[in-house]
Amino acid sequence: MTNLEFDDNLFDERLIGGNIDAPEIQAAVTRILQAIGEDPKREGLQRTPERVARMYAELLSGYHIDPKAVINDAVFEVKYDEMVIVRDVEFYSLCEHHLLPFMGRVHVAYIPDGKVLGLSKIPRIVDLFARRLQVQERMTRQIADLIRDQLHPQGVAVVVEALHLCMMMRGVQKHNARMTTSAMHGAFRSNLATRQEFLAMISKQSAATI
Ligand SMILES: [Zn+2]
């Protein structure tokens, strides 16, 4: 379950770009290059504004994807009420305070109440929220809230472990500054044993991969 494949359709041209104003980003990047004392016309930088605009269109494509459209065709009615866990979903996002990447892994668990979600949808939900300007706490909560609101499970839990380049590269450099956030709803919040079962499962996994 650890090598979930990302669905390439998420990055199809239709979904890239959206309302992003590429010419405006290009002009702004040119101004940043000038402002830091660089020469935007020198060879290595000539196409940099264009590349950055394309990059932002891709990295910020999550704003333009309808969460319900991602999920709708993959909700299945199933009589199953044991915990479903999807561990180690890789993600890359941009912190909204510095526009620098933060990246890591997301662990998701839920206890169905008649409905389950196609497994490949979990990485797509993560990407949907990761490909925006984010703070880790909010991204964690958004993933949990979407699953709660769409599946109405007995409970949902999301844990995100991430490294933030804005912490690692700036100021006092802390190269292993790993931040962990969690969001719990329903049974994971009210039932200590359920929560502990989930946390034990994901810590076992982490230990195995290190
Ligand atoms: Zn930051």
PDB file of C-alpha atoms and ligand atoms in Angstrom:
ATOM      1  CA  MET A   1       0.000   0.000   0.000  1.00  0.00           C
ATOM      2  CA  THR A   2       3.013   2.254   0.278  1.00  0.00           C
ATOM      3  CA  ASN A   3       3.718   2.681  -3.417  1.00  0.00           C
ATOM      4  CA  LEU A   4       0.522   4.325  -4.477  1.00  0.00           C
ATOM      5  CA  GLU A   5       0.760   5.541  -8.017  1.00  0.00           C
ATOM      6  CA  PHE A   6      -0.185   9.088  -8.742  1.00  0.00           C
ATOM      7  CA  ASP A   7      -2.831   9.502 -11.374  1.00  0.00           C
ATOM      8  CA  ASP A   8      -1.271  11.385 -14.286  1.00  0.00           C
ATOM      9  CA  ASN A   9      -4.640  12.788 -15.227  1.00  0.00           C
ATOM     10  CA  LEU A  10      -4.323  15.177 -12.336  1.00  0.00           C
ATOM     11  CA  PHE A  11      -1.670  17.012 -14.293  1.00  0.00           C
ATOM     12  CA  ASP A  12      -3.360  17.076 -17.648  1.00  0.00           C
ATOM     13  CA  GLU A  13      -3.328  20.377 -19.512  1.00  0.00           C
ATOM     14  CA  ARG A  14      -6.983  20.964 -18.826  1.00  0.00           C
ATOM     15  CA  LEU A  15      -6.285  21.304 -15.143  1.00  0.00           C
ATOM     16  CA  ILE A  16      -3.081  23.296 -15.394  1.00  0.00           C
ATOM     17  CA  GLY A  17      -3.222  27.033 -15.664  1.00  0.00           C
ATOM     18  CA  GLY A  18      -6.761  27.770 -14.602  1.00  0.00           C
ATOM     19  CA  ASN A  19      -6.974  31.395 -13.616  1.00  0.00           C
ATOM     20  CA  ILE A  20      -3.234  31.875 -13.278  1.00  0.00           C
ATOM     21  CA  ASP A  21      -2.119  34.960 -15.185  1.00  0.00           C
ATOM     22  CA  ALA A  22       1.112  33.682 -16.772  1.00  0.00           C
ATOM     23  CA  PRO A  23       2.159  36.961 -18.481  1.00  0.00           C
ATOM     24  CA  GLU A  24       1.743  38.801 -15.184  1.00  0.00           C
ATOM     25  CA  ILE A  25       3.914  36.230 -13.368  1.00  0.00           C
ATOM     26  CA  GLN A  26       6.560  36.512 -16.083  1.00  0.00           C
ATOM     27  CA  ALA A  27       6.629  40.295 -15.754  1.00  0.00           C
ATOM     28  CA  ALA A  28       6.839  40.042 -11.969  1.00  0.00           C
ATOM     29  CA  VAL A  29       9.706  37.523 -12.076  1.00  0.00           C
ATOM     30  CA  THR A  30      11.589  39.793 -14.478  1.00  0.00           C
ATOM     31  CA  ARG A  31      11.166  42.609 -11.944  1.00  0.00           C
ATOM     32  CA  ILE A  32      12.395  40.388  -9.108  1.00  0.00           C
ATOM     33  CA  LEU A  33      15.488  39.487 -11.137  1.00  0.00           C
ATOM     34  CA  GLN A  34      16.173  43.180 -11.725  1.00  0.00           C
ATOM     35  CA  ALA A  35      15.485  44.018  -8.082  1.00  0.00           C
ATOM     36  CA  ILE A  36      18.079  41.536  -6.813  1.00  0.00           C
ATOM     37  CA  GLY A  37      20.650  43.036  -9.164  1.00  0.00           C
ATOM     38  CA  GLU A  38      20.599  40.322 -11.820  1.00  0.00           C
ATOM     39  CA  ASP A  39      20.466  40.825 -15.554  1.00  0.00           C
ATOM     40  CA  PRO A  40      17.255  39.210 -16.831  1.00  0.00           C
ATOM     41  CA  LYS A  41      18.730  39.268 -20.334  1.00  0.00           C
ATOM     42  CA  ARG A  42      21.747  37.119 -19.601  1.00  0.00           C
ATOM     43  CA  GLU A  43      21.655  33.724 -21.216  1.00  0.00           C
ATOM     44  CA  GLY A  44      20.770  31.557 -18.226  1.00  0.00           C
ATOM     45  CA  LEU A  45      17.944  33.835 -17.139  1.00  0.00           C
ATOM     46  CA  GLN A  46      16.321  34.671 -20.455  1.00  0.00           C
ATOM     47  CA  ARG A  47      13.604  32.053 -20.199  1.00  0.00           C
ATOM     48  CA  THR A  48      13.455  31.948 -16.403  1.00  0.00           C
ATOM     49  CA  PRO A  49      10.322  34.129 -16.068  1.00  0.00           C
ATOM     50  CA  GLU A  50       8.512  31.878 -18.536  1.00  0.00           C
ATOM     51  CA  ARG A  51       9.672  28.731 -16.726  1.00  0.00           C
ATOM     52  CA  VAL A  52       8.604  30.117 -13.352  1.00  0.00           C
ATOM     53  CA  ALA A  53       5.157  30.998 -14.714  1.00  0.00           C
ATOM     54  CA  ARG A  54       4.705  27.467 -16.048  1.00  0.00           C
ATOM     55  CA  MET A  55       5.976  26.045 -12.778  1.00  0.00           C
ATOM     56  CA  TYR A  56       3.493  28.032 -10.694  1.00  0.00           C
ATOM     57  CA  ALA A  57       0.670  26.990 -12.999  1.00  0.00           C
ATOM     58  CA  GLU A  58       1.516  23.372 -12.236  1.00  0.00           C
ATOM     59  CA  LEU A  59       2.419  23.696  -8.543  1.00  0.00           C
ATOM     60  CA  LEU A  60      -0.688  25.762  -7.825  1.00  0.00           C
ATOM     61  CA  SER A  61      -3.141  23.807  -9.966  1.00  0.00           C
ATOM     62  CA  GLY A  62      -5.017  22.640  -6.873  1.00  0.00           C
ATOM     63  CA  TYR A  63      -7.065  25.830  -6.766  1.00  0.00           C
ATOM     64  CA  HIS A  64      -8.821  24.902  -9.982  1.00  0.00           C
ATOM     65  CA  ILE A  65      -9.828  21.335  -9.280  1.00  0.00           C
ATOM     66  CA  ASP A  66     -13.283  20.662  -7.916  1.00  0.00           C
ATOM     67  CA  PRO A  67     -12.917  18.396  -4.863  1.00  0.00           C
ATOM     68  CA  LYS A  68     -16.267  16.752  -5.498  1.00  0.00           C
ATOM     69  CA  ALA A  69     -15.310  15.956  -9.084  1.00  0.00           C
ATOM     70  CA  VAL A  70     -12.170  14.209  -7.823  1.00  0.00           C
ATOM     71  CA  ILE A  71     -14.139  12.003  -5.469  1.00  0.00           C
ATOM     72  CA  ASN A  72     -17.574  11.454  -6.937  1.00  0.00           C
ATOM     73  CA  ASP A  73     -16.998   8.566  -9.314  1.00  0.00           C
ATOM     74  CA  ALA A  74     -15.048   6.638  -6.697  1.00  0.00           C
ATOM     75  CA  VAL A  75     -17.368   6.413  -3.710  1.00  0.00           C
ATOM     76  CA  PHE A  76     -18.572   2.861  -3.280  1.00  0.00           C
ATOM     77  CA  GLU A  77     -21.257   1.450  -1.027  1.00  0.00           C
ATOM     78  CA  VAL A  78     -19.659  -1.331   0.979  1.00  0.00           C
ATOM     79  CA  LYS A  79     -20.555  -3.128   4.184  1.00  0.00           C
ATOM     80  CA  TYR A  80     -17.191  -2.687   5.824  1.00  0.00           C
ATOM     81  CA  ASP A  81     -16.555  -0.905   9.068  1.00  0.00           C
ATOM     82  CA  GLU A  82     -12.926  -1.641   9.870  1.00  0.00           C
ATOM     83  CA  MET A  83     -10.268   1.030   9.755  1.00  0.00           C
ATOM     84  CA  VAL A  84      -8.914   1.838   6.288  1.00  0.00           C
ATOM     85  CA  ILE A  85      -5.377   3.231   6.376  1.00  0.00           C
ATOM     86  CA  VAL A  86      -3.391   4.747   3.518  1.00  0.00           C
ATOM     87  CA  ARG A  87       0.145   5.521   4.616  1.00  0.00           C
ATOM     88  CA  ASP A  88       3.066   7.453   3.203  1.00  0.00           C
ATOM     89  CA  VAL A  89       1.357   9.470   0.515  1.00  0.00           C
ATOM     90  CA  GLU A  90       4.116  11.724  -0.776  1.00  0.00           C
ATOM     91  CA  PHE A  91       3.332  15.409  -1.260  1.00  0.00           C
ATOM     92  CA  TYR A  92       4.993  18.671  -2.241  1.00  0.00           C
ATOM     93  CA  SER A  93       3.498  22.033  -1.364  1.00  0.00           C
ATOM     94  CA  LEU A  94       4.499  25.687  -1.102  1.00  0.00           C
ATOM     95  CA  CYS A  95       4.403  27.548   2.196  1.00  0.00           C
ATOM     96  CA  GLU A  96       2.332  30.668   1.888  1.00  0.00           C
ATOM     97  CA  HIS A  97       4.670  32.718   4.075  1.00  0.00           C
ATOM     98  CA  HIS A  98       7.790  32.342   1.941  1.00  0.00           C
ATOM     99  CA  LEU A  99       6.712  30.609  -1.282  1.00  0.00           C
ATOM    100  CA  LEU A 100       9.255  27.914  -0.489  1.00  0.00           C
ATOM    101  CA  PRO A 101       8.500  24.196  -0.657  1.00  0.00           C
ATOM    102  CA  PHE A 102       7.495  22.004   2.210  1.00  0.00           C
ATOM    103  CA  MET A 103       7.187  18.319   1.534  1.00  0.00           C
ATOM    104  CA  GLY A 104       6.718  15.012   3.222  1.00  0.00           C
ATOM    105  CA  ARG A 105       4.167  12.315   3.778  1.00  0.00           C
ATOM    106  CA  VAL A 106       0.498  12.134   4.588  1.00  0.00           C
ATOM    107  CA  HIS A 107      -1.152   9.263   6.458  1.00  0.00           C
ATOM    108  CA  VAL A 108      -4.908   8.960   6.181  1.00  0.00           C
ATOM    109  CA  ALA A 109      -7.290   6.665   8.041  1.00  0.00           C
ATOM    110  CA  TYR A 110     -11.030   6.416   8.173  1.00  0.00           C
ATOM    111  CA  ILE A 111     -13.663   4.062   9.499  1.00  0.00           C
ATOM    112  CA  PRO A 112     -16.378   3.688   6.850  1.00  0.00           C
ATOM    113  CA  ASP A 113     -20.060   3.968   7.571  1.00  0.00           C
ATOM    114  CA  GLY A 114     -21.381   2.304   4.435  1.00  0.00           C
ATOM    115  CA  LYS A 115     -19.178   4.147   1.961  1.00  0.00           C
ATOM    116  CA  VAL A 116     -15.555   3.679   0.961  1.00  0.00           C
ATOM    117  CA  LEU A 117     -13.353   5.700  -1.334  1.00  0.00           C
ATOM    118  CA  GLY A 118     -11.306   4.298  -4.228  1.00  0.00           C
ATOM    119  CA  LEU A 119      -7.734   4.009  -2.966  1.00  0.00           C
ATOM    120  CA  SER A 120      -6.201   6.006  -5.804  1.00  0.00           C
ATOM    121  CA  LYS A 121      -8.284   8.999  -4.744  1.00  0.00           C
ATOM    122  CA  ILE A 122      -6.406   9.600  -1.517  1.00  0.00           C
ATOM    123  CA  PRO A 123      -3.218  10.836  -3.275  1.00  0.00           C
ATOM    124  CA  ARG A 124      -5.394  12.975  -5.542  1.00  0.00           C
ATOM    125  CA  ILE A 125      -7.116  14.560  -2.553  1.00  0.00           C
ATOM    126  CA  VAL A 126      -3.717  15.223  -0.987  1.00  0.00           C
ATOM    127  CA  ASP A 127      -2.474  16.852  -4.213  1.00  0.00           C
ATOM    128  CA  LEU A 128      -5.603  18.891  -4.553  1.00  0.00           C
ATOM    129  CA  PHE A 129      -4.764  20.682  -1.316  1.00  0.00           C
ATOM    130  CA  ALA A 130      -0.952  20.481  -1.554  1.00  0.00           C
ATOM    131  CA  ARG A 131      -0.904  22.283  -4.898  1.00  0.00           C
ATOM    132  CA  ARG A 132      -1.869  25.597  -3.373  1.00  0.00           C
ATOM    133  CA  LEU A 133      -0.127  28.125  -1.172  1.00  0.00           C
ATOM    134  CA  GLN A 134      -0.474  26.423   2.171  1.00  0.00           C
ATOM    135  CA  VAL A 135       0.303  26.143   5.814  1.00  0.00           C
ATOM    136  CA  GLN A 136       0.718  22.563   6.970  1.00  0.00           C
ATOM    137  CA  GLU A 137      -1.948  22.783   9.672  1.00  0.00           C
ATOM    138  CA  ARG A 138      -4.603  23.963   7.251  1.00  0.00           C
ATOM    139  CA  MET A 139      -3.709  21.402   4.600  1.00  0.00           C
ATOM    140  CA  THR A 140      -4.013  18.639   7.208  1.00  0.00           C
ATOM    141  CA  ARG A 141      -7.446  19.829   8.255  1.00  0.00           C
ATOM    142  CA  GLN A 142      -8.694  20.320   4.687  1.00  0.00           C
ATOM    143  CA  ILE A 143      -7.852  16.720   3.769  1.00  0.00           C
ATOM    144  CA  ALA A 144      -9.668  15.418   6.858  1.00  0.00           C
ATOM    145  CA  ASP A 145     -12.673  17.705   6.354  1.00  0.00           C
ATOM    146  CA  LEU A 146     -13.134  16.733   2.717  1.00  0.00           C
ATOM    147  CA  ILE A 147     -13.166  13.013   3.540  1.00  0.00           C
ATOM    148  CA  ARG A 148     -15.549  13.625   6.446  1.00  0.00           C
ATOM    149  CA  ASP A 149     -17.921  15.726   4.345  1.00  0.00           C
ATOM    150  CA  GLN A 150     -17.942  13.426   1.311  1.00  0.00           C
ATOM    151  CA  LEU A 151     -17.969   9.977   2.959  1.00  0.00           C
ATOM    152  CA  HIS A 152     -19.610  10.683   6.322  1.00  0.00           C
ATOM    153  CA  PRO A 153     -17.438   7.996   7.904  1.00  0.00           C
ATOM    154  CA  GLN A 154     -17.515   7.015  11.568  1.00  0.00           C
ATOM    155  CA  GLY A 155     -14.214   8.799  11.881  1.00  0.00           C
ATOM    156  CA  VAL A 156     -11.307  10.181   9.902  1.00  0.00           C
ATOM    157  CA  ALA A 157      -7.715  10.914  10.896  1.00  0.00           C
ATOM    158  CA  VAL A 158      -4.963  12.633   8.965  1.00  0.00           C
ATOM    159  CA  VAL A 159      -1.324  12.968  10.038  1.00  0.00           C
ATOM    160  CA  VAL A 160       1.148  15.010   7.988  1.00  0.00           C
ATOM    161  CA  GLU A 161       4.916  14.856   8.497  1.00  0.00           C
ATOM    162  CA  ALA A 162       6.860  17.475   6.564  1.00  0.00           C
ATOM    163  CA  LEU A 163      10.165  19.255   6.128  1.00  0.00           C
ATOM    164  CA  HIS A 164       9.976  22.978   5.446  1.00  0.00           C
ATOM    165  CA  LEU A 165      12.683  24.539   3.289  1.00  0.00           C
ATOM    166  CA  CYS A 166      11.903  27.944   4.806  1.00  0.00           C
ATOM    167  CA  MET A 167      13.045  26.531   8.144  1.00  0.00           C
ATOM    168  CA  MET A 168      15.938  24.527   6.703  1.00  0.00           C
ATOM    169  CA  MET A 169      17.456  27.199   4.453  1.00  0.00           C
ATOM    170  CA  ARG A 170      16.850  30.360   6.431  1.00  0.00           C
ATOM    171  CA  GLY A 171      18.002  31.767   9.761  1.00  0.00           C
ATOM    172  CA  VAL A 172      19.147  29.132  12.215  1.00  0.00           C
ATOM    173  CA  GLN A 173      19.431  26.215   9.860  1.00  0.00           C
ATOM    174  CA  LYS A 174      17.723  23.144  11.209  1.00  0.00           C
ATOM    175  CA  HIS A 175      18.235  20.492   8.607  1.00  0.00           C
ATOM    176  CA  ASN A 176      16.009  17.951  10.231  1.00  0.00           C
ATOM    177  CA  ALA A 177      13.250  20.226  11.415  1.00  0.00           C
ATOM    178  CA  ARG A 178      10.353  17.902  10.829  1.00  0.00           C
ATOM    179  CA  MET A 179       6.897  19.126  11.657  1.00  0.00           C
ATOM    180  CA  THR A 180       3.991  16.818  12.410  1.00  0.00           C
ATOM    181  CA  THR A 181       0.365  17.910  12.338  1.00  0.00           C
ATOM    182  CA  SER A 182      -2.841  15.961  12.772  1.00  0.00           C
ATOM    183  CA  ALA A 183      -6.570  16.354  12.330  1.00  0.00           C
ATOM    184  CA  MET A 184      -9.048  13.903  13.847  1.00  0.00           C
ATOM    185  CA  HIS A 185     -12.789  13.623  13.513  1.00  0.00           C
ATOM    186  CA  GLY A 186     -15.424  11.288  14.935  1.00  0.00           C
ATOM    187  CA  ALA A 187     -14.194   8.017  16.413  1.00  0.00           C
ATOM    188  CA  PHE A 188     -10.547   9.059  16.163  1.00  0.00           C
ATOM    189  CA  ARG A 189     -11.278  12.031  18.361  1.00  0.00           C
ATOM    190  CA  SER A 190     -13.660  10.384  20.832  1.00  0.00           C
ATOM    191  CA  ASN A 191     -12.097   6.928  21.137  1.00  0.00           C
ATOM    192  CA  LEU A 192      -8.595   6.725  22.550  1.00  0.00           C
ATOM    193  CA  ALA A 193      -8.092   3.085  21.503  1.00  0.00           C
ATOM    194  CA  THR A 194      -9.006   3.880  17.887  1.00  0.00           C
ATOM    195  CA  ARG A 195      -6.644   6.810  17.801  1.00  0.00           C
ATOM    196  CA  GLN A 196      -3.842   4.768  19.339  1.00  0.00           C
ATOM    197  CA  GLU A 197      -4.375   1.941  16.862  1.00  0.00           C
ATOM    198  CA  PHE A 198      -3.948   4.390  13.987  1.00  0.00           C
ATOM    199  CA  LEU A 199      -0.900   6.109  15.483  1.00  0.00           C
ATOM    200  CA  ALA A 200       0.727   2.740  16.213  1.00  0.00           C
ATOM    201  CA  MET A 201       0.148   1.640  12.615  1.00  0.00           C
ATOM    202  CA  ILE A 202       1.760   4.711  11.106  1.00  0.00           C
ATOM    203  CA  SER A 203       4.709   4.776  13.493  1.00  0.00           C
ATOM    204  CA  LYS A 204       5.411   1.110  12.728  1.00  0.00           C
ATOM    205  CA  GLN A 205       5.434   1.973   9.054  1.00  0.00           C
ATOM    206  CA  SER A 206       7.790   4.901   9.531  1.00  0.00           C
ATOM    207  CA  ALA A 207      10.203   2.776  11.538  1.00  0.00           C
ATOM    208  CA  ALA A 208      10.197   0.148   8.796  1.00  0.00           C
ATOM    209  CA  THR A 209      11.078   2.611   6.050  1.00  0.00           C
ATOM    210  CA  ILE A 210      13.922   4.366   7.835  1.00  0.00           C
TER     211      ILE A 210
HETATM  212 ZN    ZN B   1       7.569  29.328   5.268  1.00  0.00          ZN
END
